[in-house]
PDB file of C-alpha atoms in Angstrom:
ATOM      1  CA  MET T  25    -344.543 -98.432  12.915  1.00 47.00           C
ATOM      2  CA  SER T  26    -344.133-102.319  11.472  1.00 45.00           C
ATOM      3  CA  ASP T  27    -342.219-104.720  14.192  1.00 47.00           C
ATOM      4  CA  PHE T  28    -339.298-105.065  11.596  1.00 43.00           C
ATOM      5  CA  GLU T  29    -339.092-101.429  12.156  1.00 46.00           C
ATOM      6  CA  THR T  30    -339.375-101.807  15.775  1.00 45.00           C
ATOM      7  CA  VAL T  31    -335.626-103.342  15.453  1.00 42.00           C
ATOM      8  CA  THR T  32    -333.426-101.424  18.101  1.00 43.00           C
ATOM      9  CA  ALA T  33    -330.194-100.004  16.638  1.00 43.00           C
ATOM     10  CA  THR T  34    -328.583-101.334  19.434  1.00 42.00           C
ATOM     11  CA  GLU T  35    -329.956-104.781  18.713  1.00 43.00           C
ATOM     12  CA  LEU T  36    -328.281-104.677  14.865  1.00 39.00           C
ATOM     13  CA  HIS T  37    -324.521-103.014  16.585  1.00 43.00           C
ATOM     14  CA  THR T  38    -324.149-105.552  18.491  1.00 42.00           C
ATOM     15  CA  ALA T  39    -325.409-108.871  17.215  1.00 44.00           C
ATOM     16  CA  THR T  40    -321.721-109.933  14.754  1.00 43.00           C
ATOM     17  CA  PRO T  41    -321.070-113.310  13.526  1.00 47.00           C
ATOM     18  CA  GLY T  42    -320.304-116.589  15.562  1.00 46.00           C
ATOM     19  CA  PRO T  43    -318.151-119.272  14.829  1.00 47.00           C
ATOM     20  CA  ALA T  44    -320.960-120.244  11.048  1.00 44.00           C
ATOM     21  CA  GLY T  45    -321.418-117.077  10.398  1.00 45.00           C
ATOM     22  CA  ALA T  46    -324.512-116.537  12.736  1.00 47.00           C
ATOM     23  CA  PRO T  47    -324.774-113.149  14.723  1.00 49.00           C
ATOM     24  CA  ASN T  48    -324.072-113.158  18.265  1.00 51.00           C
ATOM     25  CA  ALA T  49    -326.546-112.497  21.047  1.00 49.00           C
ATOM     26  CA  PRO T  50    -326.992-108.830  21.605  1.00 51.00           C
ATOM     27  CA  GLY T  51    -324.944-107.844  24.359  1.00 51.00           C
ATOM     28  CA  GLN T  52    -321.412-109.350  23.222  1.00 51.00           C
ATOM     29  CA  PRO T  53    -318.659-107.527  21.501  1.00 51.00           C
ATOM     30  CA  HIS T  54    -318.562-107.172  17.722  1.00 49.00           C
ATOM     31  CA  THR T  55    -315.724-109.096  16.592  1.00 47.00           C
ATOM     32  CA  MET T  56    -314.984-109.699  12.873  1.00 46.00           C
ATOM     33  CA  GLU T  57    -312.117-112.703  12.392  1.00 44.00           C
ATOM     34  CA  THR T  58    -309.937-112.244  10.086  1.00 49.00           C
ATOM     35  CA  SER T  59    -307.465-114.323   8.132  1.00 52.00           C
ATOM     36  CA  LYS T  60    -303.791-112.568   7.808  1.00 57.00           C
ATOM     37  CA  PRO T  61    -302.781-114.041   4.574  1.00 57.00           C
ATOM     38  CA  ARG T  62    -298.953-115.765   4.828  1.00 62.00           C
ATOM     39  CA  SER T  63    -296.463-114.872   3.035  1.00 62.00           C
ATOM     40  CA  ALA T  64    -293.714-116.872   0.537  1.00 62.00           C
ATOM     41  CA  THR T  65    -291.720-118.685   2.852  1.00 69.00           C
ATOM     42  CA  ALA T  66    -294.490-119.468   5.483  1.00 75.00           C
ATOM     43  CA  ASP T  67    -296.399-121.198   2.664  1.00 73.00           C
ATOM     44  CA  ALA T  68    -293.140-122.805   1.912  1.00 71.00           C
ATOM     45  CA  TRP T  69    -292.492-124.128   5.553  1.00 74.00           C
ATOM     46  CA  ARG T  70    -296.267-125.257   5.708  1.00 79.00           C
ATOM     47  CA  ASP T  71    -295.186-127.468   2.503  1.00 77.00           C
ATOM     48  CA  LEU T  72    -292.091-128.715   3.614  1.00 79.00           C
ATOM     49  CA  ARG T  73    -293.894-129.978   7.312  1.00 81.00           C
ATOM     50  CA  ARG T  74    -295.655-132.484   5.518  1.00 82.00           C
ATOM     51  CA  ARG T  75    -292.555-134.404   3.569  1.00 84.00           C
ATOM     52  CA  PRO T  76    -290.998-136.864   5.574  1.00 88.00           C
ATOM     53  CA  LEU T  77    -288.350-137.432   2.450  1.00 90.00           C
ATOM     54  CA  PHE T  78    -287.136-133.691   3.842  1.00 89.00           C
ATOM     55  CA  TRP T  79    -287.159-134.557   7.547  1.00 92.00           C
ATOM     56  CA  VAL T  80    -284.741-137.372   6.438  1.00 93.00           C
ATOM     57  CA  ALA T  81    -282.846-135.317   4.299  1.00 92.00           C
ATOM     58  CA  VAL T  82    -281.860-133.155   8.082  1.00 93.00           C
ATOM     59  CA  ALA T  83    -282.365-136.290  10.221  1.00 95.00           C
ATOM     60  CA  ILE T  84    -279.360-137.439   7.625  1.00 94.00           C
ATOM     61  CA  GLY T  85    -277.361-133.318   7.536  1.00 92.00           C
ATOM     62  CA  LEU T  86    -277.285-132.684  11.002  1.00 95.00           C
ATOM     63  CA  LEU T  87    -275.926-136.167  11.924  1.00 95.00           C
ATOM     64  CA  VAL T  88    -273.016-136.060   9.634  1.00 94.00           C
ATOM     65  CA  LEU T  89    -272.795-132.251  11.418  1.00 93.00           C
ATOM     66  CA  THR T  90    -272.628-133.483  14.946  1.00 95.00           C
ATOM     67  CA  ILE T  91    -270.017-136.077  13.962  1.00 94.00           C
ATOM     68  CA  THR T  92    -268.196-133.577  11.654  1.00 93.00           C
ATOM     69  CA  ALA T  93    -267.802-131.759  15.352  1.00 93.00           C
ATOM     70  CA  VAL T  94    -267.889-133.947  17.637  1.00 94.00           C
ATOM     71  CA  PRO T  95    -266.932-137.243  16.216  1.00 93.00           C
ATOM     72  CA  SER T  96    -265.372-138.838  19.267  1.00 91.00           C
ATOM     73  CA  LEU T  97    -268.851-139.570  20.097  1.00 93.00           C
ATOM     74  CA  PHE T  98    -269.208-142.010  17.952  1.00 93.00           C
ATOM     75  CA  THR T  99    -266.091-143.890  18.189  1.00 90.00           C
ATOM     76  CA  SER T 100    -263.263-144.107  20.644  1.00 89.00           C
ATOM     77  CA  GLY T 101    -260.620-145.104  18.556  1.00 87.00           C
ATOM     78  CA  ASP T 102    -257.617-143.534  17.082  1.00 89.00           C
ATOM     79  CA  PRO T 103    -258.133-143.506  13.424  1.00 90.00           C
ATOM     80  CA  LEU T 104    -253.539-143.503  13.183  1.00 88.00           C
ATOM     81  CA  ALA T 105    -253.901-146.664  15.356  1.00 88.00           C
ATOM     82  CA  CYS T 106    -252.900-149.471  12.559  1.00 89.00           C
ATOM     83  CA  SER T 107    -251.449-152.992  13.113  1.00 87.00           C
ATOM     84  CA  LEU T 108    -250.911-154.637  10.821  1.00 88.00           C
ATOM     85  CA  SER T 109    -251.444-158.220  12.761  1.00 87.00           C
ATOM     86  CA  ASN T 110    -255.074-156.547  12.298  1.00 88.00           C
ATOM     87  CA  GLN T 111    -255.246-156.300   8.120  1.00 88.00           C
ATOM     88  CA  ASN T 112    -258.299-157.310   6.807  1.00 87.00           C
ATOM     89  CA  ALA T 113    -259.653-158.699   9.620  1.00 89.00           C
ATOM     90  CA  GLY T 114    -263.506-158.993   9.859  1.00 86.00           C
ATOM     91  CA  PRO T 115    -266.060-157.455  11.918  1.00 87.00           C
ATOM     92  CA  SER T 116    -266.049-157.291  15.559  1.00 83.00           C
ATOM     93  CA  GLY T 117    -266.744-155.293  19.012  1.00 80.00           C
ATOM     94  CA  ALA T 118    -263.558-153.725  18.534  1.00 77.00           C
ATOM     95  CA  ALA T 119    -264.286-152.836  14.745  1.00 86.00           C
ATOM     96  CA  ILE T 120    -267.819-152.860  13.583  1.00 91.00           C
ATOM     97  CA  PHE T 121    -266.882-152.853  10.223  1.00 93.00           C
ATOM     98  CA  GLY T 122    -263.301-154.317  10.029  1.00 91.00           C
ATOM     99  CA  TYR T 123    -259.572-153.950   9.544  1.00 93.00           C
ATOM    100  CA  ASP T 124    -258.407-152.620   5.503  1.00 91.00           C
ATOM    101  CA  TYR T 125    -255.286-153.453   4.025  1.00 89.00           C
ATOM    102  CA  GLN T 126    -252.776-151.311   6.880  1.00 89.00           C
ATOM    103  CA  GLY T 127    -254.627-153.479   9.482  1.00 91.00           C
ATOM    104  CA  CYS T 128    -256.802-149.565  10.775  1.00 92.00           C
ATOM    105  CA  ASP T 129    -259.857-149.856  11.772  1.00 93.00           C
ATOM    106  CA  VAL T 130    -262.256-149.340   9.106  1.00 94.00           C
ATOM    107  CA  TYR T 131    -265.078-147.228  10.671  1.00 94.00           C
ATOM    108  CA  THR T 132    -263.340-145.060  13.034  1.00 94.00           C
ATOM    109  CA  ARG T 133    -261.149-143.595  10.018  1.00 94.00           C
ATOM    110  CA  ALA T 134    -264.590-143.031   8.041  1.00 94.00           C
ATOM    111  CA  ILE T 135    -265.910-141.077  11.382  1.00 94.00           C
ATOM    112  CA  TYR T 136    -262.552-138.956  11.276  1.00 94.00           C
ATOM    113  CA  GLY T 137    -262.809-138.827   7.401  1.00 92.00           C
ATOM    114  CA  THR T 138    -265.800-137.195   7.979  1.00 93.00           C
ATOM    115  CA  ARG T 139    -264.092-133.623   9.440  1.00 92.00           C
ATOM    116  CA  ASN T 140    -262.328-133.076   6.472  1.00 91.00           C
ATOM    117  CA  SER T 141    -264.889-133.842   4.125  1.00 91.00           C
ATOM    118  CA  MET T 142    -267.774-131.612   5.370  1.00 93.00           C
ATOM    119  CA  MET T 143    -265.170-128.970   6.058  1.00 92.00           C
ATOM    120  CA  ILE T 144    -264.181-128.597   2.471  1.00 92.00           C
ATOM    121  CA  GLY T 145    -267.365-128.724   1.664  1.00 92.00           C
ATOM    122  CA  PHE T 146    -268.993-126.159   3.252  1.00 93.00           C
ATOM    123  CA  PHE T 147    -266.328-123.829   2.968  1.00 94.00           C
ATOM    124  CA  SER T 148    -266.372-123.958  -0.757  1.00 94.00           C
ATOM    125  CA  ALA T 149    -269.916-123.778  -0.701  1.00 94.00           C
ATOM    126  CA  LEU T 150    -269.451-120.678   1.323  1.00 95.00           C
ATOM    127  CA  PHE T 151    -267.050-119.160  -1.036  1.00 95.00           C
ATOM    128  CA  ALA T 152    -268.854-119.706  -3.503  1.00 95.00           C
ATOM    129  CA  GLY T 153    -272.254-118.240  -2.455  1.00 94.00           C
ATOM    130  CA  PHE T 154    -270.184-114.805  -1.477  1.00 95.00           C
ATOM    131  CA  LEU T 155    -268.952-114.565  -5.006  1.00 94.00           C
ATOM    132  CA  ALA T 156    -272.431-115.713  -6.096  1.00 94.00           C
ATOM    133  CA  ILE T 157    -274.440-112.944  -4.068  1.00 93.00           C
ATOM    134  CA  ALA T 158    -271.690-110.382  -5.107  1.00 92.00           C
ATOM    135  CA  ALA T 159    -272.217-111.434  -8.502  1.00 93.00           C
ATOM    136  CA  GLY T 160    -275.509-111.493  -9.305  1.00 92.00           C
ATOM    137  CA  LEU T 161    -276.756-108.350  -7.029  1.00 91.00           C
ATOM    138  CA  THR T 162    -274.663-106.574  -9.288  1.00 91.00           C
ATOM    139  CA  SER T 163    -275.036-107.883 -12.290  1.00 91.00           C
ATOM    140  CA  GLY T 164    -278.629-107.910 -12.198  1.00 89.00           C
ATOM    141  CA  PHE T 165    -279.660-104.271 -10.060  1.00 88.00           C
ATOM    142  CA  PHE T 166    -276.744-102.152 -12.751  1.00 89.00           C
ATOM    143  CA  GLY T 167    -277.663-103.676 -15.997  1.00 86.00           C
ATOM    144  CA  GLY T 168    -275.799-102.498 -19.069  1.00 89.00           C
ATOM    145  CA  TRP T 169    -272.258-102.665 -19.330  1.00 93.00           C
ATOM    146  CA  ILE T 170    -271.832-104.558 -16.248  1.00 92.00           C
ATOM    147  CA  ASP T 171    -274.459-106.585 -16.269  1.00 92.00           C
ATOM    148  CA  ALA T 172    -272.533-107.455 -20.349  1.00 93.00           C
ATOM    149  CA  VAL T 173    -269.154-108.381 -18.341  1.00 94.00           C
ATOM    150  CA  ILE T 174    -270.280-110.220 -15.533  1.00 94.00           C
ATOM    151  CA  SER T 175    -272.228-112.242 -17.521  1.00 92.00           C
ATOM    152  CA  ARG T 176    -269.446-113.065 -19.956  1.00 93.00           C
ATOM    153  CA  ILE T 177    -266.695-113.837 -16.505  1.00 94.00           C
ATOM    154  CA  VAL T 178    -270.206-116.246 -16.011  1.00 93.00           C
ATOM    155  CA  ASP T 179    -269.755-117.647 -19.601  1.00 91.00           C
ATOM    156  CA  ILE T 180    -266.158-118.441 -19.390  1.00 92.00           C
ATOM    157  CA  VAL T 181    -265.928-119.498 -16.183  1.00 92.00           C
ATOM    158  CA  LEU T 182    -269.375-122.364 -17.040  1.00 89.00           C
ATOM    159  CA  GLY T 183    -266.722-123.531 -20.066  1.00 87.00           C
ATOM    160  CA  LEU T 184    -263.987-124.873 -17.279  1.00 87.00           C
ATOM    161  CA  PRO T 185    -264.623-128.408 -16.205  1.00 86.00           C
ATOM    162  CA  LEU T 186    -264.754-128.726 -12.706  1.00 86.00           C
ATOM    163  CA  ILE T 187    -262.526-132.089 -12.190  1.00 87.00           C
ATOM    164  CA  LEU T 188    -260.741-131.668 -14.768  1.00 88.00           C
ATOM    165  CA  ALA T 189    -259.615-127.780 -13.403  1.00 87.00           C
ATOM    166  CA  GLY T 190    -259.348-128.431 -10.439  1.00 86.00           C
ATOM    167  CA  LEU T 191    -256.837-131.695 -11.225  1.00 88.00           C
ATOM    168  CA  VAL T 192    -254.607-129.996 -12.995  1.00 87.00           C
ATOM    169  CA  LEU T 193    -254.529-126.594 -10.464  1.00 86.00           C
ATOM    170  CA  MET T 194    -254.410-129.635  -7.320  1.00 85.00           C
ATOM    171  CA  ASN T 195    -251.411-130.564  -9.068  1.00 83.00           C
ATOM    172  CA  ARG T 196    -249.456-127.687  -8.814  1.00 82.00           C
ATOM    173  CA  VAL T 197    -250.446-127.015  -5.219  1.00 79.00           C
ATOM    174  CA  ASP T 198    -248.801-130.373  -4.622  1.00 73.00           C
ATOM    175  CA  ASN T 199    -245.964-129.612  -6.819  1.00 71.00           C
ATOM    176  CA  ALA T 200    -245.537-126.382  -4.752  1.00 67.00           C
ATOM    177  CA  GLY T 201    -244.807-128.921  -1.745  1.00 66.00           C
ATOM    178  CA  GLY T 202    -248.241-127.189   0.704  1.00 66.00           C
ATOM    179  CA  GLY T 203    -249.398-129.103   3.432  1.00 75.00           C
ATOM    180  CA  ASN T 204    -252.509-130.566   3.641  1.00 78.00           C
ATOM    181  CA  GLY T 205    -253.430-127.031   5.426  1.00 81.00           C
ATOM    182  CA  ALA T 206    -252.809-126.017   1.700  1.00 83.00           C
ATOM    183  CA  ARG T 207    -254.716-128.286   0.389  1.00 86.00           C
ATOM    184  CA  ILE T 208    -257.397-127.866   1.856  1.00 89.00           C
ATOM    185  CA  ALA T 209    -257.419-124.366   1.536  1.00 89.00           C
ATOM    186  CA  ALA T 210    -256.833-124.786  -2.488  1.00 89.00           C
ATOM    187  CA  PHE T 211    -259.517-127.554  -2.566  1.00 91.00           C
ATOM    188  CA  VAL T 212    -262.310-124.625  -1.008  1.00 92.00           C
ATOM    189  CA  LEU T 213    -260.725-121.820  -3.560  1.00 92.00           C
ATOM    190  CA  ILE T 214    -261.055-123.813  -6.502  1.00 91.00           C
ATOM    191  CA  LEU T 215    -264.461-125.674  -5.848  1.00 92.00           C
ATOM    192  CA  GLY T 216    -265.595-122.452  -4.872  1.00 93.00           C
ATOM    193  CA  GLY T 217    -264.149-120.346  -7.530  1.00 92.00           C
ATOM    194  CA  LEU T 218    -265.358-122.463 -10.535  1.00 92.00           C
ATOM    195  CA  GLY T 219    -268.898-123.217  -8.628  1.00 91.00           C
ATOM    196  CA  TRP T 220    -270.373-120.112  -7.655  1.00 93.00           C
ATOM    197  CA  THR T 221    -271.844-120.059 -11.176  1.00 92.00           C
ATOM    198  CA  THR T 222    -275.417-121.438 -11.244  1.00 91.00           C
ATOM    199  CA  ALA T 223    -276.277-119.188  -8.208  1.00 92.00           C
ATOM    200  CA  ALA T 224    -275.173-116.334  -9.608  1.00 93.00           C
ATOM    201  CA  ARG T 225    -277.440-116.610 -12.289  1.00 92.00           C
ATOM    202  CA  VAL T 226    -280.213-117.345  -9.836  1.00 91.00           C
ATOM    203  CA  VAL T 227    -279.571-114.494  -7.441  1.00 92.00           C
ATOM    204  CA  ARG T 228    -279.406-112.324 -10.948  1.00 92.00           C
ATOM    205  CA  SER T 229    -282.394-113.346 -12.393  1.00 90.00           C
ATOM    206  CA  SER T 230    -284.354-112.804  -8.789  1.00 88.00           C
ATOM    207  CA  VAL T 231    -282.376-109.301  -8.748  1.00 90.00           C
ATOM    208  CA  ILE T 232    -284.263-108.270 -11.565  1.00 89.00           C
ATOM    209  CA  THR T 233    -287.769-109.712 -11.222  1.00 87.00           C
ATOM    210  CA  ALA T 234    -287.121-107.579  -7.740  1.00 84.00           C
ATOM    211  CA  LYS T 235    -285.904-104.383  -8.621  1.00 84.00           C
ATOM    212  CA  GLN T 236    -289.307-103.886 -10.533  1.00 82.00           C
ATOM    213  CA  GLN T 237    -291.595-103.920  -8.099  1.00 80.00           C
ATOM    214  CA  ASP T 238    -293.533-101.139  -5.857  1.00 82.00           C
ATOM    215  CA  TYR T 239    -291.496-101.486  -2.404  1.00 79.00           C
ATOM    216  CA  VAL T 240    -288.146-100.878  -4.489  1.00 81.00           C
ATOM    217  CA  ALA T 241    -289.638 -97.972  -5.743  1.00 81.00           C
ATOM    218  CA  ALA T 242    -291.502 -96.328  -2.805  1.00 86.00           C
ATOM    219  CA  ALA T 243    -287.668 -96.655  -1.270  1.00 80.00           C
ATOM    220  CA  ARG T 244    -286.283 -95.433  -3.684  1.00 81.00           C
ATOM    221  CA  MET T 245    -289.097 -92.227  -3.403  1.00 85.00           C
ATOM    222  CA  LEU T 246    -288.666 -91.965   0.139  1.00 83.00           C
ATOM    223  CA  GLY T 247    -284.831 -91.393  -0.390  1.00 80.00           C
ATOM    224  CA  ALA T 248    -283.043 -94.856  -0.380  1.00 79.00           C
ATOM    225  CA  GLY T 249    -279.554 -95.034  -1.905  1.00 79.00           C
ATOM    226  CA  ASN T 250    -278.544 -98.274  -4.760  1.00 78.00           C
ATOM    227  CA  GLY T 251    -277.177-100.199  -1.587  1.00 78.00           C
ATOM    228  CA  ARG T 252    -279.601 -99.931   0.801  1.00 82.00           C
ATOM    229  CA  ILE T 253    -282.759-100.888  -1.866  1.00 83.00           C
ATOM    230  CA  MET T 254    -280.055-103.678  -2.911  1.00 81.00           C
ATOM    231  CA  TRP T 255    -278.995-104.633   0.858  1.00 83.00           C
ATOM    232  CA  ARG T 256    -282.118-104.137   2.382  1.00 81.00           C
ATOM    233  CA  HIS T 257    -285.100-104.950  -0.239  1.00 80.00           C
ATOM    234  CA  ILE T 258    -283.673-106.828  -3.309  1.00 85.00           C
ATOM    235  CA  LEU T 259    -281.740-109.226  -1.532  1.00 83.00           C
ATOM    236  CA  PRO T 260    -283.770-110.917   0.804  1.00 80.00           C
ATOM    237  CA  ASN T 261    -286.154-111.398  -1.683  1.00 77.00           C
ATOM    238  CA  ALA T 262    -283.442-113.070  -3.912  1.00 80.00           C
ATOM    239  CA  LEU T 263    -282.356-115.870  -0.724  1.00 81.00           C
ATOM    240  CA  ALA T 264    -284.908-118.418  -1.365  1.00 79.00           C
ATOM    241  CA  PRO T 265    -284.115-119.633  -4.928  1.00 83.00           C
ATOM    242  CA  PHE T 266    -279.899-119.290  -4.335  1.00 89.00           C
ATOM    243  CA  LEU T 267    -280.204-121.258  -0.740  1.00 86.00           C
ATOM    244  CA  VAL T 268    -281.507-123.827  -2.920  1.00 85.00           C
ATOM    245  CA  VAL T 269    -278.822-123.758  -5.401  1.00 89.00           C
ATOM    246  CA  ILE T 270    -276.399-123.853  -2.919  1.00 90.00           C
ATOM    247  CA  THR T 271    -277.852-126.101  -0.514  1.00 88.00           C
ATOM    248  CA  ILE T 272    -277.285-128.368  -3.827  1.00 88.00           C
ATOM    249  CA  ALA T 273    -273.561-127.509  -4.396  1.00 90.00           C
ATOM    250  CA  LEU T 274    -272.862-128.469  -1.315  1.00 90.00           C
ATOM    251  CA  GLY T 275    -273.424-132.057  -1.588  1.00 88.00           C
ATOM    252  CA  THR T 276    -271.655-131.240  -5.337  1.00 90.00           C
ATOM    253  CA  PHE T 277    -268.724-130.102  -3.604  1.00 92.00           C
ATOM    254  CA  ILE T 278    -268.275-132.617  -1.214  1.00 91.00           C
ATOM    255  CA  ALA T 279    -268.225-135.412  -4.190  1.00 89.00           C
ATOM    256  CA  ALA T 280    -266.008-133.164  -6.218  1.00 90.00           C
ATOM    257  CA  GLU T 281    -263.515-133.381  -3.526  1.00 88.00           C
ATOM    258  CA  ALA T 282    -263.599-136.804  -3.186  1.00 88.00           C
ATOM    259  CA  SER T 283    -262.919-137.559  -6.725  1.00 88.00           C
ATOM    260  CA  LEU T 284    -260.309-135.397  -7.107  1.00 88.00           C
ATOM    261  CA  SER T 285    -258.930-137.317  -4.305  1.00 86.00           C
ATOM    262  CA  PHE T 286    -259.538-140.745  -5.993  1.00 85.00           C
ATOM    263  CA  LEU T 287    -257.560-138.998  -8.536  1.00 85.00           C
ATOM    264  CA  GLY T 288    -254.639-138.811  -6.283  1.00 81.00           C
ATOM    265  CA  VAL T 289    -254.102-134.793  -5.872  1.00 84.00           C
ATOM    266  CA  GLY T 290    -256.471-134.985  -2.595  1.00 79.00           C
ATOM    267  CA  LEU T 291    -254.833-134.734   1.449  1.00 83.00           C
ATOM    268  CA  GLU T 292    -252.504-136.198   2.006  1.00 81.00           C
ATOM    269  CA  PRO T 293    -251.767-138.746   5.649  1.00 79.00           C
ATOM    270  CA  PRO T 294    -252.012-138.826   8.518  1.00 82.00           C
ATOM    271  CA  ALA T 295    -254.695-136.156   7.425  1.00 84.00           C
ATOM    272  CA  GLN T 296    -257.987-138.509   7.166  1.00 87.00           C
ATOM    273  CA  SER T 297    -260.999-137.953   4.188  1.00 89.00           C
ATOM    274  CA  TRP T 298    -263.918-139.933   2.166  1.00 91.00           C
ATOM    275  CA  GLY T 299    -261.880-139.237  -0.786  1.00 88.00           C
ATOM    276  CA  GLN T 300    -258.489-140.509   0.636  1.00 87.00           C
ATOM    277  CA  GLN T 301    -260.122-143.516   2.093  1.00 90.00           C
ATOM    278  CA  ILE T 302    -262.129-145.057  -1.060  1.00 90.00           C
ATOM    279  CA  SER T 303    -258.341-143.517  -3.256  1.00 87.00           C
ATOM    280  CA  GLN T 304    -256.302-146.243  -0.947  1.00 87.00           C
ATOM    281  CA  ALA T 305    -259.064-148.997  -0.721  1.00 89.00           C
ATOM    282  CA  SER T 306    -259.941-148.946  -4.726  1.00 87.00           C
ATOM    283  CA  PRO T 307    -257.324-150.946  -6.523  1.00 85.00           C
ATOM    284  CA  ILE T 308    -259.067-154.140  -7.650  1.00 75.00           C
ATOM    285  CA  GLY T 309    -256.752-156.747  -5.749  1.00 77.00           C
ATOM    286  CA  LEU T 310    -257.924-154.794  -2.482  1.00 82.00           C
ATOM    287  CA  VAL T 311    -261.323-154.936  -3.310  1.00 86.00           C
ATOM    288  CA  ARG T 312    -261.353-158.588  -4.531  1.00 87.00           C
ATOM    289  CA  THR T 313    -259.637-159.235  -1.149  1.00 87.00           C
ATOM    290  CA  ASN T 314    -261.874-157.131   0.530  1.00 89.00           C
ATOM    291  CA  PRO T 315    -264.643-154.862  -0.246  1.00 92.00           C
ATOM    292  CA  ILE T 316    -265.816-153.495   3.227  1.00 92.00           C
ATOM    293  CA  PRO T 317    -262.559-150.371   3.655  1.00 92.00           C
ATOM    294  CA  LEU T 318    -263.840-148.901   0.098  1.00 92.00           C
ATOM    295  CA  LEU T 319    -268.145-149.603   0.985  1.00 94.00           C
ATOM    296  CA  VAL T 320    -268.338-147.959   4.416  1.00 94.00           C
ATOM    297  CA  PRO T 321    -266.796-144.406   2.938  1.00 93.00           C
ATOM    298  CA  SER T 322    -269.031-144.461  -0.181  1.00 93.00           C
ATOM    299  CA  THR T 323    -271.458-144.942   2.026  1.00 94.00           C
ATOM    300  CA  PHE T 324    -271.154-142.614   4.052  1.00 94.00           C
ATOM    301  CA  LEU T 325    -270.090-140.179   1.071  1.00 93.00           C
ATOM    302  CA  ALA T 326    -273.223-141.118  -1.112  1.00 93.00           C
ATOM    303  CA  LEU T 327    -275.471-140.756   2.111  1.00 94.00           C
ATOM    304  CA  THR T 328    -273.936-137.619   2.879  1.00 93.00           C
ATOM    305  CA  VAL T 329    -274.270-136.358  -0.285  1.00 91.00           C
ATOM    306  CA  LEU T 330    -278.140-137.691  -1.125  1.00 92.00           C
ATOM    307  CA  ALA T 331    -279.277-135.824   1.194  1.00 92.00           C
ATOM    308  CA  PHE T 332    -278.219-132.460   0.967  1.00 90.00           C
ATOM    309  CA  ILE T 333    -279.445-132.960  -2.891  1.00 89.00           C
ATOM    310  CA  ILE T 334    -282.459-134.134  -1.771  1.00 90.00           C
ATOM    311  CA  MET T 335    -282.503-131.063   0.890  1.00 88.00           C
ATOM    312  CA  GLY T 336    -282.412-128.676  -1.715  1.00 84.00           C
ATOM    313  CA  ASP T 337    -284.513-130.483  -3.915  1.00 84.00           C
ATOM    314  CA  LYS T 338    -287.778-130.665  -1.411  1.00 85.00           C
ATOM    315  CA  ILE T 339    -286.786-126.541  -0.843  1.00 82.00           C
ATOM    316  CA  ARG T 340    -287.082-125.920  -4.379  1.00 79.00           C
ATOM    317  CA  GLU T 341    -290.220-127.520  -4.972  1.00 79.00           C
ATOM    318  CA  ALA T 342    -291.399-125.910  -1.862  1.00 78.00           C
ATOM    319  CA  PHE T 343    -290.928-122.120  -2.828  1.00 72.00           C
ATOM    320  CA  ASP T 344    -292.029-123.267  -6.685  1.00 64.00           C
ATOM    321  CA  PRO T 345    -296.080-123.444  -6.552  1.00 56.00           C
ATOM    322  CA  LYS T 346    -296.126-125.232 -10.048  1.00 57.00           C
ATOM    323  CA  LEU T 347    -294.315-128.169  -8.118  1.00 55.00           C
ATOM    324  CA  ARG T 348    -296.572-127.747  -5.055  1.00 56.00           C
TER     325      ARG T 348
END
């Protein structure tokens, strides 16, 4: 027997690859390192963590949500404490951005206006998301005449200009004499009811792709019904692109509320919102006298809308391999 053949079976079985691929010393246990493949969500999160602009948008979004929840943390003033003796007064220790033409603290009003603007945007996005998932999931899963009917409804709603339809419908609410609670509910129903179509199309496209996968066929062979397949197997795989669209829509709804309030169909005092404050400070005579009451809520609005749009856009890029 040759020297090569005298290598024992024990040495062969105990020789395992080391860190650089070299065999381990005899007697060490055999270990094989395997890398577990990452999911699409894990890859997207890994990509997002490396994007500074995404974290800037998240920081702004969290700051705005904190202001919405606890505005008293950011100001001790009262947005309704107005005095004509302070009319158009400049910045001071008590009011860092000065006072408007009514003698109200500009900064305090902008802080307290965050709550209603964000509330309308958030609940509008929530309502639009519910409609989009219901319509897109049903349309994409069942197809046929159900898909045709829902698609025609989507086309009709898409043909309605959001601001123009909102202006007409909010005028009806004003004529009915509803209070600010009714106006907030009307904003949510109008903005959510007209702004769900793009998200519905995204969900429908994702559902059509997902229902053709092998795991759906396997679930059906195991006896799963349509409801279980839709909610447990297909919907989770359609949520990623949906969340991207609805995040961008949140910023759009906040801007739409401000636009409608600027046109005079928003909330009425003493309720505060950014759109209402912009509308009150926008007459050209007031802007020439003191532009600060217009610039402050406009800046709050622009930064918030921009943050949510950037957040949604970066999430879209992270989930799309072609854009990485």
